[in-house]
Amino acid sequence: MAEERLRVDALVVGGGIAGMQASLDLADQGYHVALVEREPSIGGKMIALSKVFPTLDCCSCITTPKMSAVAHHENIHLFTYTEVKTIEPNGGSYLVHCVEKPRYVDTGLCTGCRQCEYACPIDLPDPFQMGLSAHRAIRVPFSTAVPQKAVLDIDHCLLCGKCEKACPVDAIDFTQGPQDLVIEARAIVLATGYETTPRDAKAEYGAGKLSNVIDGLMMERLLAPTGPYLHVLRPSDGKEPDSIAYVQCAGSRDETLGVSYCSRVCCMYAIKQAMLLSGALPMADITIYYMDIRTFGKGYEQFYQNARAMGIEFVKAKVGRITEDEYRNPIVRVEIMEEASRVEERKHDLVVLSVGMLPAYDPRPLYGVPIAEDGFVEAACPNIAPPMTAQPGVFAAGTATGPMDIVDSIVMAGAAAAEAAAYLERHDGEAKTYAGRSISMGEKEAIHA
Amino acid sequence: MPEKKPKPETPATFARLPKEAPRLGVYICYCGGNISDVVDCERVAKVLGEQPDVIVARTNMSMCSDAGQAMIEEDIREHKLNRVVIGACSPFLHEQTFRGTVSRAGLNPYYYHHVGIREQDSWVTHDDPEGATAKAIRLMNAGLAKARHLEPLEPIRLEAKKHALVIGGGVAGLRAALDIAERGLKVTLIEKTPFLGGHMAQLESVFPTDEEARPALHELIEKVVHHPKVTIYTSTVIVATKGCVGDFQVQLRPVARGVRGVAPGIQAAIEACPVEVPDEFNYGLTRRKAIYFRYPGCHPPTAAIDWEHCTLCGECAKVNPKDIRLEREMTTFQITVGAIVIATGFQPYEPRPGEYGYGEYPEVVTLPQFIRIMAMAEDAGELMWNGHPVRQVAMIHCVGSRQVPGVHEPQPDGKVNDYCSRVCCTATLQATADLRRRFPQIRIFDLYEDIRTYGRGHEEYYRQASLSGVRFLRFHTEQGPVVIADPTGEHPLVVKVNDYLTWGEELEVPADLVVLAVGMMPGPIEDLIDVLKLSPGNDRFLLEVHPKLRPVETAVTGIVLAGTAQSPMNIQESCAAAEAAASKVAGLLSQGLVELEPFVAHVDLGRCTGTGACVDACQYEGAIQLETRVIDGKEVQRAVISPAICVGCGVCVSACPNRAIDVQGWTLAQYEAMVAAIAAEIPALVEVEA
Ligand SMILES: Cc1cc2nc3c(=O)[nH]c(=O)nc-3n(C[C@H](O)[C@H](O)[C@H](O)COP(=O)(O)OP(=O)(O)OC[C@H]3O[C@@H](n4cnc5c(N)ncnc54)[C@H](O)[C@@H]3O)c2cc1C
Ligand SMILES: Cc1cc2nc3c(=O)[nH]c(=O)nc-3n(C[C@H](O)[C@H](O)[C@H](O)COP(=O)(O)OP(=O)(O)OC[C@H]3O[C@@H](n4cnc5c(N)ncnc54)[C@H](O)[C@@H]3O)c2cc1C
């Protein structure tokens, strides 16, 4: 079988905000970039957020144009639904073997019209909506997805053929298989991002079984204009909550979960959500139970003070346990630290766990990049060269290197681009021996295996 | 990667194409609810769809998304649209995005007009949906009027100097200089003081790695100093600039060092100096001479004269007449650069006299001073301060940070420092750990509001401090700690504090040393702000264009920010920001060509009579000039624009008695059409506006 090989200057792994920005910063300097994303669309976690602190811009306003810029940049080759399988050093470059997973849709034909989606009879929990609503077994991942191409979940497909019939351009192809691809890259940027603490991580907080105890990302969806209900409703009974509580450090600074670090973003996102909730539900009482409020970024302290002025209640407290009453109202057992750790039980309609950040990907097996005790990519020289790893030519950006917010992820992506560019320039001579600049230009050439 | 040869182009002359009938596409963005929560976008689209020349009028949840852009592209192709009007957020955010969309569909990108119906409408009129909808229709209608008069334009292309100026020789400036140089561009780095390294040189071991600050810094300095693409000027400041991105002409003023080379025997010359002044390296805790090294092993390894304090007595020159010259002045010189990186850093907050006893009691010091005290202290035995052994230390957080109006006294400029300085918590706890390790007998109290050990590895300092018996007391802003002399005389001081971890009870903490964890303020860069026309934010730090879209760029294209000139940051964050700034500079300059907006003045030679009124009115030297031309055999004067210098302010337009000048993209005819449309009667609005 013919194997496609692509030669580029840099491979970027992960198409969240950090990976997109690193790709754009390299491409703008004239380097050729291959961006590999394992999901069917780029955008990462950010595209699912509502509005973003500290500016409260709608998240799409920031993310979608970047996604579009990535898709249209002449120096960026975008591969979605693609995973890296193996990597081999190749005298100054890396040969990266990737597999593009089958979408069962011919992306050359698909126009994203969604007729297949309307025809499909299968409903599945929609991960984009954090499981709060459903999507079809075949669907365009979400309204602002890039690329706007359908993808079929073959594991849940009945093979009923309704989509095939509905598709006006005959793009459905049940026979599709995985597609191999080899990318030859001289430098690599890892931007594999983060996961959040699983909602069931902590038995004391109901182990994920209390339906009105949700996490921060679910609240993002409830607040988003493209959310599941277009209203903030609590999951158990669809009631508008009158009393909402945030439990900070739910998964961070918690030795019992083996996570001793601070996740940096949760204070700010809780305050942001509280502010947005005050807009969406003006009558609701909002309480934030915290250990320390860490609004350290530019303009963040002022943001916090505004929230206090708006009447959001901040209580320095440790939450020991969450249970529920017969109406499924969460009951929070708090130790109020400013009152000599007096213990009190408080009832709310909805509790939001400000879950922390965990690494999404272990780069050791494939990339030989070490991770630190916290599981995130270890920097070889954290102070002076933050994106540099111990592996020559491999750099890291965004939350792959530890919890951080969007601003810091974007800055770090720019930094990784600078490091990668400097590396490419330094190793220019070596590169010439295998490829020469004139052909490391990203043109596709078929090499017969 | 082969580089395209830069081809400096003369500004395009704009062939006015024969007018085709306008075919307008109108797009109204929901902005994810930002607009549609207030403005009835569907109604706006419907009303506009009925206006003359409008071929399509559509809405979208997020017009800037790929799907939204694809829709516009398709419409342009399918409906042969020749003008596009988009009502969305401020043009500042996405005008560039949509220019790309329009040009991808094959239309000149300036055949598109952007109307801000978020900042100018939905956000400011959110309590009146009907009114906001009517306003959106009016604004958009004016946009349509302008669009009918749009002309195709070409961006101005300029050769970009492959040379960047970095201002500030702290860790951020050094990092940026190295990255830009590694990218193959020339770099000039200027440092105001005679020595490199900034504040990092004054630290000992640094969080989160506990590595020694100066060796790490020196490694970076060595790389920069020895890089063939980098030129460094110490004791140099910028005094004037002209030009724009790609071509800034910068006037630099160096001050002589007074000392040449390694200067053997320089130590004897320093000893001979009769002048003694507080040594800023140790934050005034020690004294130095008026001819000095910053610290042993500093960069450059050449002593310098402190002209401010030197009395020109000549004692040093007597010892070393060969290498010392007591002549301060040097001539200014000019360099031309394509981009400028501002890395002018911070200064520690200087408490007011009397603030927590600072300046009143010698036992009250700042954290930077405490770090120097620890650096100078002998490890053996006891820590001595002011002649006494130190038995109890109190650390007070948030001094000069997180200030609240009405609680804290304002700074001289009338503002309080309402921001968090983000490094002080971890720096304090790291200093605490050092103190604990070296002098385990000392009792430590930590007075805080919130402990913000947010970064990777930072929390560990907090944990260790708690484990090692540091006593944490939490105060509320409104009831900050008070430092007084110890009435019992047992210790020099007592700190009174209401501790909210124990019901807000007032506690008295006797202390031999009180350390104020002072925050960060931007350095004194008013001159620079003036010269470069920068805008500081409310917190006085330099302002980025947009924290997410363009976090290291200033509003002036080609001027970028690195490090703590922008906001408080630690070393890691300063370096990341500096590298990001270097990426932007490389993106701008590496192709050797920059593109500027064509919104500059344009002279209609048919109407110009050479009065010169425009030249007199123009504020930008060289932007508009009179040139002699031969027309019909006669020599006449005509105005000529230099597009790279012209900023498109339009002053010349109003000065011209012949209406011979227009600003491209914003012509008088366009304005007149817009004004007429704003005032016009729109049938669909009669009821609403009545
Ligand atoms: C509830 C919540 C609210 C938040 N709100 C805000 C806010 O208001 N403002 C703010 O600044 N920040 C906010 N954040 C933080 C923000 O989400 C992150 O800073 C940002 O999304 C990080 O981007 P990233 O690119 O590093 O990671 P991600 O968004 O996680 O992107 C990583 C990408 O890499 C892909 N990937 C992973 N592994 C692989 C692999 N092996 N191969 C290929 N692809 C791979 C993933 O699929 C993903 O697309 C919030 C976070 C949470 C949890
Ligand atoms: C008490 C304390 C302890 C700290 N401890 C740590 C730590 O342990 N770990 C850590 O990561 N960070 C620490 N930091 C933070 C660290 O010091 C800063 O992040 C870092 O020094 C910032 O570097 P910079 O280059 O941005 O600024 P600076 O170091 O301030 O450098 C700016 C340079 O620009 C020069 N300059 C200013 N104006 C001009 C002008 N107009 N023209 C030319 N040159 C000019 C200045 O002279 C200076 O050399 C600490 C900070 C403090 C206050």
mmCIF file of N, CA and C and ligand atoms in Angstrom, chain A residues 383, chain B residues 166-174 190-193 195-211 233 236-238 283 294 343-349 366-369 371 423-424 426-428 430 458 461 517-520 523-525 527-528 562-575, ligand 2:
data_model
loop_
_atom_site.group_PDB
_atom_site.id
_atom_site.type_symbol
_atom_site.label_atom_id
_atom_site.label_comp_id
_atom_site.label_asym_id
_atom_site.label_seq_id
_atom_site.Cartn_x
_atom_site.Cartn_y
_atom_site.Cartn_z
ATOM 1 N N ASN A 383 13.199 27.588 34.725
ATOM 2 C CA ASN A 383 13.195 29.043 34.866
ATOM 3 C C ASN A 383 13.552 29.759 33.582
ATOM 4 N N VAL B 166 16.046 45.560 21.822
ATOM 5 C CA VAL B 166 15.503 45.101 23.097
ATOM 6 C C VAL B 166 15.875 46.132 24.146
ATOM 7 N N ILE B 167 14.868 46.636 24.870
ATOM 8 C CA ILE B 167 15.131 47.653 25.885
ATOM 9 C C ILE B 167 15.057 47.006 27.262
ATOM 10 N N GLY B 168 16.176 46.926 27.934
ATOM 11 C CA GLY B 168 16.222 46.337 29.275
ATOM 12 C C GLY B 168 17.040 45.068 29.289
ATOM 13 N N GLY B 169 18.025 45.035 30.178
ATOM 14 C CA GLY B 169 18.944 43.902 30.222
ATOM 15 C C GLY B 169 18.729 43.007 31.429
ATOM 16 N N GLY B 170 17.469 42.882 31.875
ATOM 17 C CA GLY B 170 17.141 41.888 32.897
ATOM 18 C C GLY B 170 16.953 40.539 32.238
ATOM 19 N N VAL B 171 16.482 39.570 33.009
ATOM 20 C CA VAL B 171 16.391 38.218 32.466
ATOM 21 C C VAL B 171 15.443 38.168 31.262
ATOM 22 N N ALA B 172 14.378 38.963 31.290
ATOM 23 C CA ALA B 172 13.427 38.939 30.182
ATOM 24 C C ALA B 172 14.059 39.502 28.909
ATOM 25 N N GLY B 173 14.736 40.634 29.043
ATOM 26 C CA GLY B 173 15.365 41.245 27.878
ATOM 27 C C GLY B 173 16.438 40.337 27.295
ATOM 28 N N LEU B 174 17.208 39.727 28.167
ATOM 29 C CA LEU B 174 18.273 38.828 27.710
ATOM 30 C C LEU B 174 17.679 37.634 26.972
ATOM 31 N N ILE B 190 19.750 47.342 24.814
ATOM 32 C CA ILE B 190 20.250 48.461 25.620
ATOM 33 C C ILE B 190 19.823 48.295 27.072
ATOM 34 N N GLU B 191 20.716 48.653 27.964
ATOM 35 C CA GLU B 191 20.452 48.579 29.407
ATOM 36 C C GLU B 191 20.785 49.939 29.994
ATOM 37 N N LYS B 192 19.856 50.430 30.784
ATOM 38 C CA LYS B 192 19.985 51.765 31.358
ATOM 39 C C LYS B 192 21.160 51.877 32.336
ATOM 40 N N THR B 193 21.348 50.853 33.148
ATOM 41 C CA THR B 193 22.413 50.887 34.156
ATOM 42 C C THR B 193 23.711 50.356 33.528
ATOM 43 N N PHE B 195 25.228 47.723 34.284
ATOM 44 C CA PHE B 195 25.388 46.267 34.415
ATOM 45 C C PHE B 195 24.138 45.506 33.978
ATOM 46 N N LEU B 196 24.363 44.301 33.513
ATOM 47 C CA LEU B 196 23.260 43.458 33.051
ATOM 48 C C LEU B 196 22.692 42.622 34.201
ATOM 49 N N GLY B 197 21.533 42.069 33.958
ATOM 50 C CA GLY B 197 20.986 41.070 34.884
ATOM 51 C C GLY B 197 19.735 41.458 35.633
ATOM 52 N N GLY B 198 19.513 42.768 35.787
ATOM 53 C CA GLY B 198 18.296 43.215 36.465
ATOM 54 C C GLY B 198 18.165 42.650 37.865
ATOM 55 N N HIS B 199 16.931 42.463 38.287
ATOM 56 C CA HIS B 199 16.685 42.048 39.672
ATOM 57 C C HIS B 199 17.074 40.610 39.960
ATOM 58 N N MET B 200 17.117 39.791 38.919
ATOM 59 C CA MET B 200 17.433 38.390 39.178
ATOM 60 C C MET B 200 18.821 38.250 39.804
ATOM 61 N N ALA B 201 19.733 39.174 39.439
ATOM 62 C CA ALA B 201 21.093 39.109 39.980
ATOM 63 C C ALA B 201 21.109 39.311 41.489
ATOM 64 N N GLN B 202 20.059 39.942 42.001
ATOM 65 C CA GLN B 202 20.031 40.229 43.443
ATOM 66 C C GLN B 202 19.405 39.100 44.257
ATOM 67 N N LEU B 203 19.006 38.039 43.575
ATOM 68 C CA LEU B 203 18.419 36.899 44.280
ATOM 69 C C LEU B 203 19.503 35.861 44.536
ATOM 70 N N GLU B 204 19.234 35.006 45.488
ATOM 71 C CA GLU B 204 20.209 33.938 45.788
ATOM 72 C C GLU B 204 19.716 32.637 45.153
ATOM 73 N N SER B 205 19.012 31.807 45.932
ATOM 74 C CA SER B 205 18.453 30.645 45.253
ATOM 75 C C SER B 205 17.020 31.007 44.889
ATOM 76 N N VAL B 206 16.552 30.515 43.755
ATOM 77 C CA VAL B 206 15.236 30.943 43.284
ATOM 78 C C VAL B 206 14.247 29.774 43.228
ATOM 79 N N PHE B 207 13.005 30.097 43.578
ATOM 80 C CA PHE B 207 11.954 29.108 43.418
ATOM 81 C C PHE B 207 11.668 28.956 41.945
ATOM 82 N N PRO B 208 11.114 27.897 41.464
ATOM 83 C CA PRO B 208 10.721 26.698 42.200
ATOM 84 C C PRO B 208 11.831 25.644 42.220
ATOM 85 N N THR B 209 12.986 25.960 41.612
ATOM 86 C CA THR B 209 14.023 24.941 41.467
ATOM 87 C C THR B 209 15.048 24.981 42.592
ATOM 88 N N ASP B 210 15.071 26.094 43.353
ATOM 89 C CA ASP B 210 16.115 26.332 44.352
ATOM 90 C C ASP B 210 17.505 26.365 43.730
ATOM 91 N N GLU B 211 17.576 26.656 42.442
ATOM 92 C CA GLU B 211 18.900 26.797 41.819
ATOM 93 C C GLU B 211 19.467 28.175 42.169
ATOM 94 N N TYR B 233 24.537 47.588 24.469
ATOM 95 C CA TYR B 233 24.995 48.865 25.010
ATOM 96 C C TYR B 233 24.490 49.005 26.428
ATOM 97 N N THR B 236 22.761 52.948 28.576
ATOM 98 C CA THR B 236 22.207 53.568 27.380
ATOM 99 C C THR B 236 20.682 53.613 27.471
ATOM 100 N N VAL B 237 20.139 54.740 27.076
ATOM 101 C CA VAL B 237 18.679 54.840 27.023
ATOM 102 C C VAL B 237 18.253 55.335 25.653
ATOM 103 N N ILE B 238 16.961 55.213 25.402
ATOM 104 C CA ILE B 238 16.411 55.630 24.135
ATOM 105 C C ILE B 238 15.852 57.035 24.323
ATOM 106 N N TYR B 283 20.022 46.867 48.288
ATOM 107 C CA TYR B 283 18.859 47.677 48.651
ATOM 108 C C TYR B 283 19.174 48.629 49.811
ATOM 109 N N ARG B 294 29.017 46.021 40.294
ATOM 110 C CA ARG B 294 27.701 45.776 40.897
ATOM 111 C C ARG B 294 27.818 44.692 41.967
ATOM 112 N N ALA B 343 11.456 45.445 27.749
ATOM 113 C CA ALA B 343 11.709 44.536 28.870
ATOM 114 C C ALA B 343 12.302 45.335 30.018
ATOM 115 N N THR B 344 11.599 46.411 30.372
ATOM 116 C CA THR B 344 12.160 47.348 31.343
ATOM 117 C C THR B 344 11.892 46.947 32.787
ATOM 118 N N GLY B 345 11.199 45.845 32.982
ATOM 119 C CA GLY B 345 11.131 45.261 34.314
ATOM 120 C C GLY B 345 10.283 45.985 35.337
ATOM 121 N N PHE B 346 10.613 45.713 36.581
ATOM 122 C CA PHE B 346 9.810 46.208 37.708
ATOM 123 C C PHE B 346 10.714 46.876 38.722
ATOM 124 N N GLN B 347 10.085 47.462 39.736
ATOM 125 C CA GLN B 347 10.835 47.836 40.926
ATOM 126 C C GLN B 347 10.021 47.369 42.124
ATOM 127 N N PRO B 348 10.702 46.945 43.173
ATOM 128 C CA PRO B 348 9.942 46.518 44.345
ATOM 129 C C PRO B 348 9.204 47.712 44.936
ATOM 130 N N TYR B 349 8.026 47.454 45.447
ATOM 131 C CA TYR B 349 7.260 48.500 46.113
ATOM 132 C C TYR B 349 8.058 49.051 47.286
ATOM 133 N N THR B 366 12.303 45.121 54.007
ATOM 134 C CA THR B 366 11.489 44.549 52.928
ATOM 135 C C THR B 366 12.028 43.154 52.595
ATOM 136 N N LEU B 367 11.226 42.408 51.865
ATOM 137 C CA LEU B 367 11.661 41.055 51.481
ATOM 138 C C LEU B 367 12.934 41.085 50.619
ATOM 139 N N PRO B 368 13.032 41.983 49.617
ATOM 140 C CA PRO B 368 14.295 42.033 48.870
ATOM 141 C C PRO B 368 15.483 42.311 49.790
ATOM 142 N N GLN B 369 15.277 43.186 50.784
ATOM 143 C CA GLN B 369 16.370 43.445 51.730
ATOM 144 C C GLN B 369 16.669 42.195 52.550
ATOM 145 N N ILE B 371 16.326 39.162 51.714
ATOM 146 C CA ILE B 371 17.082 38.197 50.901
ATOM 147 C C ILE B 371 18.564 38.577 50.898
ATOM 148 N N VAL B 423 4.364 37.048 42.919
ATOM 149 C CA VAL B 423 5.595 36.326 43.273
ATOM 150 C C VAL B 423 5.869 36.356 44.771
ATOM 151 N N CYS B 424 5.260 37.300 45.484
ATOM 152 C CA CYS B 424 5.678 37.536 46.872
ATOM 153 C C CYS B 424 5.348 36.365 47.786
ATOM 154 N N THR B 426 5.197 33.066 47.213
ATOM 155 C CA THR B 426 6.167 31.977 47.102
ATOM 156 C C THR B 426 7.560 32.452 47.499
ATOM 157 N N ALA B 427 7.909 33.681 47.113
ATOM 158 C CA ALA B 427 9.232 34.201 47.479
ATOM 159 C C ALA B 427 9.367 34.279 48.996
ATOM 160 N N THR B 428 8.299 34.699 49.668
ATOM 161 C CA THR B 428 8.324 34.784 51.131
ATOM 162 C C THR B 428 8.523 33.398 51.740
ATOM 163 N N GLN B 430 9.727 30.779 50.357
ATOM 164 C CA GLN B 430 11.045 30.240 50.057
ATOM 165 C C GLN B 430 12.080 30.851 50.996
ATOM 166 N N HIS B 458 5.237 25.369 43.754
ATOM 167 C CA HIS B 458 5.132 26.422 44.765
ATOM 168 C C HIS B 458 4.452 25.927 46.036
ATOM 169 N N TYR B 461 6.426 24.701 49.049
ATOM 170 C CA TYR B 461 7.006 25.619 50.044
ATOM 171 C C TYR B 461 6.011 25.880 51.168
ATOM 172 N N ALA B 517 6.638 41.671 52.768
ATOM 173 C CA ALA B 517 6.651 41.063 51.433
ATOM 174 C C ALA B 517 6.075 42.070 50.455
ATOM 175 N N VAL B 518 6.958 42.933 49.979
ATOM 176 C CA VAL B 518 6.502 44.030 49.121
ATOM 177 C C VAL B 518 6.202 43.538 47.711
ATOM 178 N N GLY B 519 5.267 44.218 47.084
ATOM 179 C CA GLY B 519 4.848 43.829 45.746
ATOM 180 C C GLY B 519 5.729 44.426 44.674
ATOM 181 N N MET B 520 5.244 44.310 43.456
ATOM 182 C CA MET B 520 5.998 44.830 42.316
ATOM 183 C C MET B 520 5.285 46.038 41.728
ATOM 184 N N GLY B 523 8.885 49.749 36.571
ATOM 185 C CA GLY B 523 10.018 50.663 36.711
ATOM 186 C C GLY B 523 9.616 52.061 36.286
ATOM 187 N N PRO B 524 10.453 53.067 36.593
ATOM 188 C CA PRO B 524 10.126 54.437 36.188
ATOM 189 C C PRO B 524 10.375 54.616 34.696
ATOM 190 N N ILE B 525 9.352 54.432 33.910
ATOM 191 C CA ILE B 525 9.566 54.463 32.460
ATOM 192 C C ILE B 525 8.671 55.495 31.785
ATOM 193 N N ASP B 527 9.412 58.319 30.601
ATOM 194 C CA ASP B 527 10.079 58.849 29.396
ATOM 195 C C ASP B 527 9.826 57.920 28.214
ATOM 196 N N LEU B 528 10.008 56.637 28.508
ATOM 197 C CA LEU B 528 9.886 55.645 27.449
ATOM 198 C C LEU B 528 8.451 55.604 26.912
ATOM 199 N N ALA B 562 7.957 42.148 27.065
ATOM 200 C CA ALA B 562 8.570 40.946 27.628
ATOM 201 C C ALA B 562 8.789 41.153 29.122
ATOM 202 N N GLY B 563 8.293 40.223 29.903
ATOM 203 C CA GLY B 563 8.595 40.206 31.330
ATOM 204 C C GLY B 563 7.782 41.175 32.153
ATOM 205 N N THR B 564 8.370 41.582 33.285
ATOM 206 C CA THR B 564 7.614 42.287 34.309
ATOM 207 C C THR B 564 7.291 43.737 33.959
ATOM 208 N N ALA B 565 7.686 44.203 32.789
ATOM 209 C CA ALA B 565 7.216 45.516 32.363
ATOM 210 C C ALA B 565 5.711 45.465 32.135
ATOM 211 N N GLN B 566 5.198 44.251 31.915
ATOM 212 C CA GLN B 566 3.784 44.068 31.588
ATOM 213 C C GLN B 566 2.931 43.814 32.823
ATOM 214 N N SER B 567 3.468 43.071 33.753
ATOM 215 C CA SER B 567 2.736 42.766 34.979
ATOM 216 C C SER B 567 3.684 41.978 35.875
ATOM 217 N N PRO B 568 3.340 41.818 37.145
ATOM 218 C CA PRO B 568 4.200 40.989 37.984
ATOM 219 C C PRO B 568 4.320 39.584 37.403
ATOM 220 N N MET B 569 5.507 39.033 37.435
ATOM 221 C CA MET B 569 5.758 37.683 36.938
ATOM 222 C C MET B 569 6.972 37.149 37.676
ATOM 223 N N ASN B 570 7.094 35.846 37.725
ATOM 224 C CA ASN B 570 8.337 35.282 38.232
ATOM 225 C C ASN B 570 9.283 35.050 37.055
ATOM 226 N N ILE B 571 10.423 34.459 37.319
ATOM 227 C CA ILE B 571 11.440 34.338 36.272
ATOM 228 C C ILE B 571 10.932 33.479 35.114
ATOM 229 N N GLN B 572 10.344 32.364 35.485
ATOM 230 C CA GLN B 572 9.823 31.451 34.470
ATOM 231 C C GLN B 572 8.804 32.149 33.569
ATOM 232 N N GLU B 573 7.890 32.878 34.197
ATOM 233 C CA GLU B 573 6.863 33.569 33.416
ATOM 234 C C GLU B 573 7.474 34.695 32.594
ATOM 235 N N SER B 574 8.471 35.376 33.163
ATOM 236 C CA SER B 574 9.142 36.443 32.419
ATOM 237 C C SER B 574 9.828 35.862 31.187
ATOM 238 N N CYS B 575 10.460 34.705 31.354
ATOM 239 C CA CYS B 575 11.160 34.101 30.222
ATOM 240 C C CYS B 575 10.164 33.612 29.177
HETATM 241 C C1 LIG C 2 11.830 39.724 46.606
HETATM 242 C C2 LIG C 2 11.720 39.011 45.318
HETATM 243 C C3 LIG C 2 12.083 37.679 45.224
HETATM 244 C C4 LIG C 2 11.941 36.991 44.037
HETATM 245 N N1 LIG C 2 12.259 35.676 43.996
HETATM 246 C C5 LIG C 2 12.030 34.980 42.862
HETATM 247 C C6 LIG C 2 12.306 33.587 42.792
HETATM 248 O O1 LIG C 2 12.776 32.987 43.763
HETATM 249 N N2 LIG C 2 11.997 32.921 41.645
HETATM 250 C C7 LIG C 2 11.470 33.561 40.575
HETATM 251 O O2 LIG C 2 11.183 32.907 39.579
HETATM 252 N N3 LIG C 2 11.247 34.893 40.584
HETATM 253 C C8 LIG C 2 11.520 35.620 41.701
HETATM 254 N N4 LIG C 2 11.292 36.967 41.714
HETATM 255 C C9 LIG C 2 10.837 37.621 40.474
HETATM 256 C C10 LIG C 2 12.009 37.985 39.547
HETATM 257 O O3 LIG C 2 12.866 38.839 40.212
HETATM 258 C C11 LIG C 2 11.466 38.646 38.288
HETATM 259 O O4 LIG C 2 10.533 37.819 37.671
HETATM 260 C C12 LIG C 2 12.531 38.953 37.248
HETATM 261 O O5 LIG C 2 13.655 39.527 37.816
HETATM 262 C C13 LIG C 2 11.940 39.880 36.198
HETATM 263 O O6 LIG C 2 12.876 40.136 35.199
HETATM 264 P P1 LIG C 2 12.692 41.336 34.168
HETATM 265 O O7 LIG C 2 13.738 41.194 33.172
HETATM 266 O O8 LIG C 2 11.282 41.357 33.719
HETATM 267 O O9 LIG C 2 12.876 42.682 35.025
HETATM 268 P P2 LIG C 2 14.157 43.303 35.757
HETATM 269 O O10 LIG C 2 14.905 42.272 36.450
HETATM 270 O O11 LIG C 2 13.601 44.424 36.568
HETATM 271 O O12 LIG C 2 15.052 43.870 34.579
HETATM 272 C C14 LIG C 2 14.738 45.030 33.862
HETATM 273 C C15 LIG C 2 15.999 45.666 33.343
HETATM 274 O O13 LIG C 2 15.652 46.751 32.475
HETATM 275 C C16 LIG C 2 16.453 47.879 32.785
HETATM 276 N N5 LIG C 2 15.698 49.079 32.398
HETATM 277 C C17 LIG C 2 14.646 49.638 33.023
HETATM 278 N N6 LIG C 2 14.218 50.714 32.358
HETATM 279 C C18 LIG C 2 15.028 50.858 31.291
HETATM 280 C C19 LIG C 2 15.082 51.804 30.220
HETATM 281 N N7 LIG C 2 14.229 52.813 30.139
HETATM 282 N N8 LIG C 2 16.045 51.634 29.275
HETATM 283 C C20 LIG C 2 16.928 50.605 29.344
HETATM 284 N N9 LIG C 2 16.913 49.711 30.340
HETATM 285 C C21 LIG C 2 15.974 49.823 31.301
HETATM 286 C C22 LIG C 2 16.669 47.766 34.264
HETATM 287 O O14 LIG C 2 17.805 48.507 34.663
HETATM 288 C C23 LIG C 2 16.854 46.259 34.445
HETATM 289 O O15 LIG C 2 18.193 45.872 34.252
HETATM 290 C C24 LIG C 2 11.448 37.662 42.896
HETATM 291 C C25 LIG C 2 11.110 39.014 42.982
HETATM 292 C C26 LIG C 2 11.235 39.699 44.181
HETATM 293 C C27 LIG C 2 10.830 41.124 44.249
#
